[in-house]
């Protein structure tokens, strides 16, 4: 008469079969989960992809910006990020990114003292070149190429 | 190490108790066992609704922007059409499963002592599910949504005395507009879940407490002849298999028959031809139409609402007049009542679709 344990311990063949089944079940389950997770991931990531497409722009035409009076600034979006078009009193045009290189605040051009200042942590930049000249910023502002025409000011990536 | 962690958690949460309970719990096995899956299926579709609903919430904007945001979800966001389609299809399957579950409970007489509160809470959950459906239907604010809500609110609106005020309160004014969408949204995503979840908790707890009911034919057998299987893992595994079938069905429906988004709602445009409510309101819609044509004017409306309220009330309180466990005259009467209801719902639904075909 066979004992109870004889029945419970599976034959080597059967054991391999079970292991194979388990592996197949786990693989199928993982594939199933991935098939469900993929559309959900793409759905949630949609705006990231859209802004990636937006920030891929290389040129922004600012219509009628050539009428900007000297000693003033125009804030605009270059792709997804804020930027400044400064018309200096000496007639010079400068295009700079407005994102502080320190912690990403938006900087401000002040025509009175003729400086670029960041109120978050007191960063200072040169309004002609965008160079970091005071406070914590480690790098200059992003500099753009500016072309003035009769209808618009075209700002493009350097 | 594993044992130590288990013991640490067990001491605090009582895992062993739960496991012992799950092992002891059995599910009866007989010719009608198939119907035991439908409560679990309803739960499954509810979970799908919660998950896809949260995903839609990521981009949906109620109010004046509602249509535009659903348009973006459907046509701009990756797989947005699929998420929305799954939510709409699953809503229908959810209500369908609850109906199957309800009728199986009815004909198994599972509402009898001690399961009366299972029946009442289940009817409460079905009512909430239908309000979920009605409120969710408006949210895309397309043409069909607009008219379905407009017409749907005429019915409570024709209740004597309080009706007009009630309908105005639901709509947020005399017309269906962005205020209506905004409050339906609040209802759909905050108020209804807050009511549904505790009631669902009670319903599921009662199922654990009383176990599955068996049909009369099975109850008549001697205890030794009745068969059952352990809930865990046997029935649980079968339950999971059913859920997998449900998920596959949903995936096929949602991807091969994506839910439509109509034209934006226009309060000046005429109702499109063939407009009709969702299938689960079709029976009521057709009955009201018939009663309205047989008894024109206020009488028809009054009769229609009266017939419905009395019918639903009789259905709801069935445990009180069919509480006997002997299958005698009373038991049979309830059975006939159930058959009449099923037949009437089927006929009016088919007639409703026939009239708008």
GROMACS .gro file of N, CA, C and O in nm, chain B residues 59-132:
model
  296
  217UNK      N    1  -0.814   6.475  -1.791
  217UNK     CA    2  -0.824   6.578  -1.897
  217UNK      C    3  -0.962   6.642  -1.908
  217UNK      O    4  -0.979   6.739  -1.980
  218UNK      N    5  -1.063   6.583  -1.842
  218UNK     CA    6  -1.198   6.635  -1.859
  218UNK      C    7  -1.215   6.770  -1.789
  218UNK      O    8  -1.166   6.789  -1.678
  219UNK      N    9  -1.283   6.864  -1.854
  219UNK     CA   10  -1.313   6.992  -1.793
  219UNK      C   11  -1.464   7.014  -1.796
  219UNK      O   12  -1.522   7.026  -1.903
  220UNK      N   13  -1.529   7.018  -1.681
  220UNK     CA   14  -1.674   7.039  -1.682
  220UNK      C   15  -1.706   7.184  -1.716
  220UNK      O   16  -1.615   7.265  -1.731
  221UNK      N   17  -1.835   7.214  -1.727
  221UNK     CA   18  -1.876   7.351  -1.756
  221UNK      C   19  -1.877   7.379  -1.905
  221UNK      O   20  -1.897   7.289  -1.986
  222UNK      N   21  -1.849   7.503  -1.942
  222UNK     CA   22  -1.863   7.547  -2.081
  222UNK      C   23  -1.765   7.474  -2.173
  222UNK      O   24  -1.788   7.462  -2.293
  223UNK      N   25  -1.656   7.426  -2.117
  223UNK     CA   26  -1.549   7.364  -2.195
  223UNK      C   27  -1.568   7.213  -2.213
  223UNK      O   28  -1.483   7.147  -2.272
  224UNK      N   29  -1.680   7.159  -2.163
  224UNK     CA   30  -1.696   7.014  -2.153
  224UNK      C   31  -1.679   6.944  -2.288
  224UNK      O   32  -1.598   6.852  -2.300
  225UNK      N   33  -1.751   6.988  -2.390
  225UNK     CA   34  -1.743   6.919  -2.519
  225UNK      C   35  -1.601   6.922  -2.574
  225UNK      O   36  -1.548   6.821  -2.618
  226UNK      N   37  -1.539   7.042  -2.568
  226UNK     CA   38  -1.405   7.057  -2.622
  226UNK      C   39  -1.307   6.962  -2.552
  226UNK      O   40  -1.222   6.899  -2.617
  227UNK      N   41  -1.321   6.947  -2.420
  227UNK     CA   42  -1.226   6.860  -2.349
  227UNK      C   43  -1.248   6.713  -2.386
  227UNK      O   44  -1.152   6.638  -2.399
  228UNK      N   45  -1.373   6.673  -2.408
  228UNK     CA   46  -1.399   6.535  -2.449
  228UNK      C   47  -1.351   6.514  -2.592
  228UNK      O   48  -1.299   6.407  -2.627
  229UNK      N   49  -1.363   6.619  -2.674
  229UNK     CA   50  -1.310   6.610  -2.810
  229UNK      C   51  -1.159   6.589  -2.806
  229UNK      O   52  -1.103   6.506  -2.878
  230UNK      N   53  -1.093   6.663  -2.718
  230UNK     CA   54  -0.947   6.646  -2.704
  230UNK      C   55  -0.913   6.506  -2.657
  230UNK      O   56  -0.821   6.443  -2.709
  231UNK      N   57  -0.988   6.458  -2.557
  231UNK     CA   58  -0.961   6.324  -2.506
  231UNK      C   59  -0.977   6.222  -2.620
  231UNK      O   60  -0.894   6.134  -2.639
  232UNK      N   61  -1.084   6.238  -2.698
  232UNK     CA   62  -1.115   6.139  -2.800
  232UNK      C   63  -1.021   6.146  -2.920
  232UNK      O   64  -0.984   6.043  -2.976
  233UNK      N   65  -0.981   6.267  -2.960
  233UNK     CA   66  -0.906   6.277  -3.085
  233UNK      C   67  -0.761   6.320  -3.069
  233UNK      O   68  -0.684   6.306  -3.163
  234UNK      N   69  -0.723   6.378  -2.952
  234UNK     CA   70  -0.586   6.427  -2.941
  234UNK      C   71  -0.497   6.345  -2.849
  234UNK      O   72  -0.383   6.321  -2.881
  235UNK      N   73  -0.552   6.305  -2.734
  235UNK     CA   74  -0.470   6.233  -2.639
  235UNK      C   75  -0.452   6.089  -2.689
  235UNK      O   76  -0.547   6.028  -2.736
  236UNK      N   77  -0.329   6.037  -2.675
  236UNK     CA   78  -0.305   5.900  -2.719
  236UNK      C   79  -0.397   5.805  -2.644
  236UNK      O   80  -0.403   5.809  -2.521
  237UNK      N   81  -0.466   5.719  -2.717
  237UNK     CA   82  -0.555   5.617  -2.661
  237UNK      C   83  -0.670   5.677  -2.579
  237UNK      O   84  -0.738   5.605  -2.507
  238UNK      N   85  -0.691   5.807  -2.592
  238UNK     CA   86  -0.802   5.870  -2.520
  238UNK      C   87  -0.934   5.809  -2.564
  238UNK      O   88  -1.023   5.784  -2.483
  239UNK      N   89  -0.947   5.785  -2.695
  239UNK     CA   90  -1.069   5.722  -2.749
  239UNK      C   91  -1.094   5.588  -2.681
  239UNK      O   92  -1.208   5.552  -2.652
  240UNK      N   93  -0.984   5.515  -2.654
  240UNK     CA   94  -0.999   5.380  -2.595
  240UNK      C   95  -1.044   5.389  -2.449
  240UNK      O   96  -1.133   5.316  -2.407
  241UNK      N   97  -0.983   5.481  -2.375
  241UNK     CA   98  -1.019   5.498  -2.233
  241UNK      C   99  -1.166   5.538  -2.224
  241UNK      O  100  -1.244   5.483  -2.146
  242UNK      N  101  -1.206   5.634  -2.308
  242UNK     CA  102  -1.344   5.682  -2.304
  242UNK      C  103  -1.440   5.572  -2.349
  242UNK      O  104  -1.545   5.550  -2.289
  243UNK      N  105  -1.402   5.501  -2.454
  243UNK     CA  106  -1.485   5.392  -2.505
  243UNK      C  107  -1.500   5.283  -2.399
  243UNK      O  108  -1.610   5.230  -2.378
  244UNK      N  109  -1.391   5.252  -2.330
  244UNK     CA  110  -1.397   5.149  -2.226
  244UNK      C  111  -1.490   5.195  -2.113
  244UNK      O  112  -1.567   5.115  -2.059
  245UNK      N  113  -1.483   5.323  -2.078
  245UNK     CA  114  -1.567   5.375  -1.971
  245UNK      C  115  -1.716   5.364  -2.010
  245UNK      O  116  -1.798   5.323  -1.929
  246UNK      N  117  -1.747   5.399  -2.133
  246UNK     CA  118  -1.887   5.395  -2.178
  246UNK      C  119  -1.937   5.251  -2.190
  246UNK      O  120  -2.048   5.220  -2.145
  247UNK      N  121  -1.856   5.166  -2.250
  247UNK     CA  122  -1.898   5.025  -2.266
  247UNK      C  123  -1.911   4.958  -2.130
  247UNK      O  124  -2.006   4.884  -2.105
  248UNK      N  125  -1.813   4.984  -2.044
  248UNK     CA  126  -1.815   4.921  -1.913
  248UNK      C  127  -1.935   4.969  -1.831
  248UNK      O  128  -1.991   4.892  -1.752
  249UNK      N  129  -1.976   5.093  -1.852
  249UNK     CA  130  -2.094   5.144  -1.783
  249UNK      C  131  -2.216   5.058  -1.819
  249UNK      O  132  -2.295   5.019  -1.733
  250UNK      N  133  -2.227   5.028  -1.948
  250UNK     CA  134  -2.340   4.947  -1.994
  250UNK      C  135  -2.331   4.804  -1.942
  250UNK      O  136  -2.431   4.747  -1.898
  251UNK      N  137  -2.211   4.746  -1.948
  251UNK     CA  138  -2.193   4.610  -1.899
  251UNK      C  139  -2.216   4.603  -1.748
  251UNK      O  140  -2.267   4.503  -1.697
  252UNK      N  141  -2.179   4.710  -1.679
  252UNK     CA  142  -2.198   4.721  -1.535
  252UNK      C  143  -2.348   4.711  -1.502
  252UNK      O  144  -2.391   4.627  -1.423
  253UNK      N  145  -2.427   4.791  -1.568
  253UNK     CA  146  -2.572   4.791  -1.542
  253UNK      C  147  -2.633   4.658  -1.585
  253UNK      O  148  -2.716   4.600  -1.515
  254UNK      N  149  -2.585   4.607  -1.699
  254UNK     CA  150  -2.635   4.476  -1.746
  254UNK      C  151  -2.607   4.367  -1.642
  254UNK      O  152  -2.696   4.288  -1.608
  255UNK      N  153  -2.484   4.365  -1.589
  255UNK     CA  154  -2.448   4.263  -1.489
  255UNK      C  155  -2.535   4.276  -1.364
  255UNK      O  156  -2.576   4.176  -1.305
  256UNK      N  157  -2.559   4.400  -1.323
  256UNK     CA  158  -2.641   4.420  -1.203
  256UNK      C  159  -2.782   4.366  -1.228
  256UNK      O  160  -2.841   4.302  -1.142
  257UNK      N  161  -2.834   4.391  -1.349
  257UNK     CA  162  -2.968   4.340  -1.381
  257UNK      C  163  -2.972   4.186  -1.377
  257UNK      O  164  -3.063   4.128  -1.318
  258UNK      N  165  -2.872   4.123  -1.437
  258UNK     CA  166  -2.867   3.976  -1.435
  258UNK      C  167  -2.859   3.928  -1.291
  258UNK      O  168  -2.931   3.836  -1.249
  259UNK      N  169  -2.772   3.992  -1.213
  259UNK     CA  170  -2.753   3.959  -1.072
  259UNK      C  171  -2.887   3.973  -0.997
  259UNK      O  172  -2.927   3.884  -0.922
  260UNK      N  173  -2.956   4.084  -1.023
  260UNK     CA  174  -3.081   4.110  -0.952
  260UNK      C  175  -3.186   4.004  -0.986
  260UNK      O  176  -3.252   3.951  -0.896
  261UNK      N  177  -3.201   3.974  -1.114
  261UNK     CA  178  -3.304   3.875  -1.151
  261UNK      C  179  -3.267   3.736  -1.100
  261UNK      O  180  -3.356   3.659  -1.062
  262UNK      N  181  -3.138   3.704  -1.098
  262UNK     CA  182  -3.101   3.572  -1.046
  262UNK      C  183  -3.130   3.564  -0.896
  262UNK      O  184  -3.177   3.462  -0.846
  263UNK      N  185  -3.104   3.673  -0.825
  263UNK     CA  186  -3.136   3.678  -0.683
  263UNK      C  187  -3.287   3.665  -0.664
  263UNK      O  188  -3.335   3.593  -0.576
  264UNK      N  189  -3.359   3.733  -0.752
  264UNK     CA  190  -3.505   3.730  -0.741
  264UNK      C  191  -3.558   3.588  -0.757
  264UNK      O  192  -3.636   3.538  -0.676
  265UNK      N  193  -3.514   3.520  -0.864
  265UNK     CA  194  -3.571   3.388  -0.893
  265UNK      C  195  -3.514   3.278  -0.803
  265UNK      O  196  -3.576   3.174  -0.786
  266UNK      N  197  -3.396   3.303  -0.743
  266UNK     CA  198  -3.345   3.208  -0.643
  266UNK      C  199  -3.408   3.236  -0.507
  266UNK      O  200  -3.381   3.166  -0.410
  267UNK      N  201  -3.484   3.343  -0.500
  267UNK     CA  202  -3.547   3.388  -0.375
  267UNK      C  203  -3.442   3.411  -0.267
  267UNK      O  204  -3.461   3.379  -0.150
  268UNK      N  205  -3.331   3.470  -0.311
  268UNK     CA  206  -3.220   3.494  -0.220
  268UNK      C  207  -3.244   3.618  -0.134
  268UNK      O  208  -3.160   3.654  -0.053
  269UNK      N  209  -3.361   3.682  -0.152
  269UNK     CA  210  -3.391   3.801  -0.071
  269UNK      C  211  -3.459   3.763   0.060
  269UNK      O  212  -3.486   3.846   0.143
  270UNK      N  213  -3.489   3.632   0.076
  270UNK     CA  214  -3.561   3.591   0.196
  270UNK      C  215  -3.472   3.594   0.319
  270UNK      O  216  -3.350   3.601   0.309
  271UNK      N  217  -3.534   3.583   0.435
  271UNK     CA  218  -3.463   3.584   0.563
  271UNK      C  219  -3.342   3.491   0.557
  271UNK      O  220  -3.356   3.378   0.509
  272UNK      N  221  -3.224   3.532   0.598
  272UNK     CA  222  -3.188   3.660   0.662
  272UNK      C  223  -3.127   3.761   0.565
  272UNK      O  224  -3.051   3.847   0.609
  273UNK      N  225  -3.159   3.752   0.437
  273UNK     CA  226  -3.084   3.832   0.339
  273UNK      C  227  -3.161   3.954   0.290
  273UNK      O  228  -3.129   4.008   0.184
  274UNK      N  229  -3.261   3.999   0.366
  274UNK     CA  230  -3.342   4.112   0.320
  274UNK      C  231  -3.257   4.236   0.292
  274UNK      O  232  -3.277   4.305   0.192
  275UNK      N  233  -3.159   4.261   0.382
  275UNK     CA  234  -3.081   4.382   0.364
  275UNK      C  235  -2.985   4.371   0.245
  275UNK      O  236  -2.944   4.471   0.188
  276UNK      N  237  -2.951   4.249   0.209
  276UNK     CA  238  -2.874   4.230   0.087
  276UNK      C  239  -2.954   4.277  -0.033
  276UNK      O  240  -2.903   4.345  -0.122
  277UNK      N  241  -3.083   4.245  -0.034
  277UNK     CA  242  -3.174   4.286  -0.142
  277UNK      C  243  -3.190   4.438  -0.142
  277UNK      O  244  -3.175   4.502  -0.246
  278UNK      N  245  -3.218   4.495  -0.023
  278UNK     CA  246  -3.239   4.641  -0.018
  278UNK      C  247  -3.113   4.716  -0.060
  278UNK      O  248  -3.120   4.810  -0.140
  279UNK      N  249  -2.997   4.674  -0.006
  279UNK     CA  250  -2.875   4.747  -0.041
  279UNK      C  251  -2.844   4.728  -0.190
  279UNK      O  252  -2.797   4.821  -0.255
  280UNK      N  253  -2.874   4.609  -0.242
  280UNK     CA  254  -2.853   4.586  -0.385
  280UNK      C  255  -2.941   4.676  -0.470
  280UNK      O  256  -2.895   4.732  -0.570
  281UNK      N  257  -3.066   4.692  -0.431
  281UNK     CA  258  -3.155   4.781  -0.506
  281UNK      C  259  -3.105   4.925  -0.497
  281UNK      O  260  -3.113   5.000  -0.594
  282UNK      N  261  -3.051   4.961  -0.379
  282UNK     CA  262  -2.992   5.094  -0.364
  282UNK      C  263  -2.875   5.113  -0.459
  282UNK      O  264  -2.862   5.216  -0.525
  283UNK      N  265  -2.791   5.009  -0.469
  283UNK     CA  266  -2.675   5.017  -0.558
  283UNK      C  267  -2.718   5.027  -0.704
  283UNK      O  268  -2.661   5.103  -0.781
  284UNK      N  269  -2.822   4.954  -0.741
  284UNK     CA  270  -2.873   4.961  -0.879
  284UNK      C  271  -2.925   5.103  -0.908
  284UNK      O  272  -2.895   5.159  -1.014
  285UNK      N  273  -3.000   5.160  -0.813
  285UNK     CA  274  -3.052   5.296  -0.835
  285UNK      C  275  -2.937   5.393  -0.853
  285UNK      O  276  -2.938   5.477  -0.944
  286UNK      N  277  -2.835   5.381  -0.767
  286UNK     CA  278  -2.720   5.471  -0.779
  286UNK      C  279  -2.649   5.450  -0.912
  286UNK      O  280  -2.606   5.546  -0.976
  287UNK      N  281  -2.639   5.324  -0.953
  287UNK     CA  282  -2.572   5.295  -1.082
  287UNK      C  283  -2.648   5.362  -1.196
  287UNK      O  284  -2.587   5.414  -1.289
  288UNK      N  285  -2.781   5.363  -1.188
  288UNK     CA  286  -2.858   5.426  -1.295
  288UNK      C  287  -2.843   5.577  -1.292
  288UNK      O  288  -2.839   5.642  -1.396
  289UNK      N  289  -2.832   5.636  -1.171
  289UNK     CA  290  -2.807   5.780  -1.163
  289UNK      C  291  -2.665   5.811  -1.214
  289UNK      O  292  -2.643   5.910  -1.283
  290UNK      N  293  -2.570   5.721  -1.183
  290UNK     CA  294  -2.435   5.731  -1.240
  290UNK      C  295  -2.446   5.739  -1.393
  290UNK      O  296  -2.384   5.824  -1.457
   0.00000   0.00000   0.00000
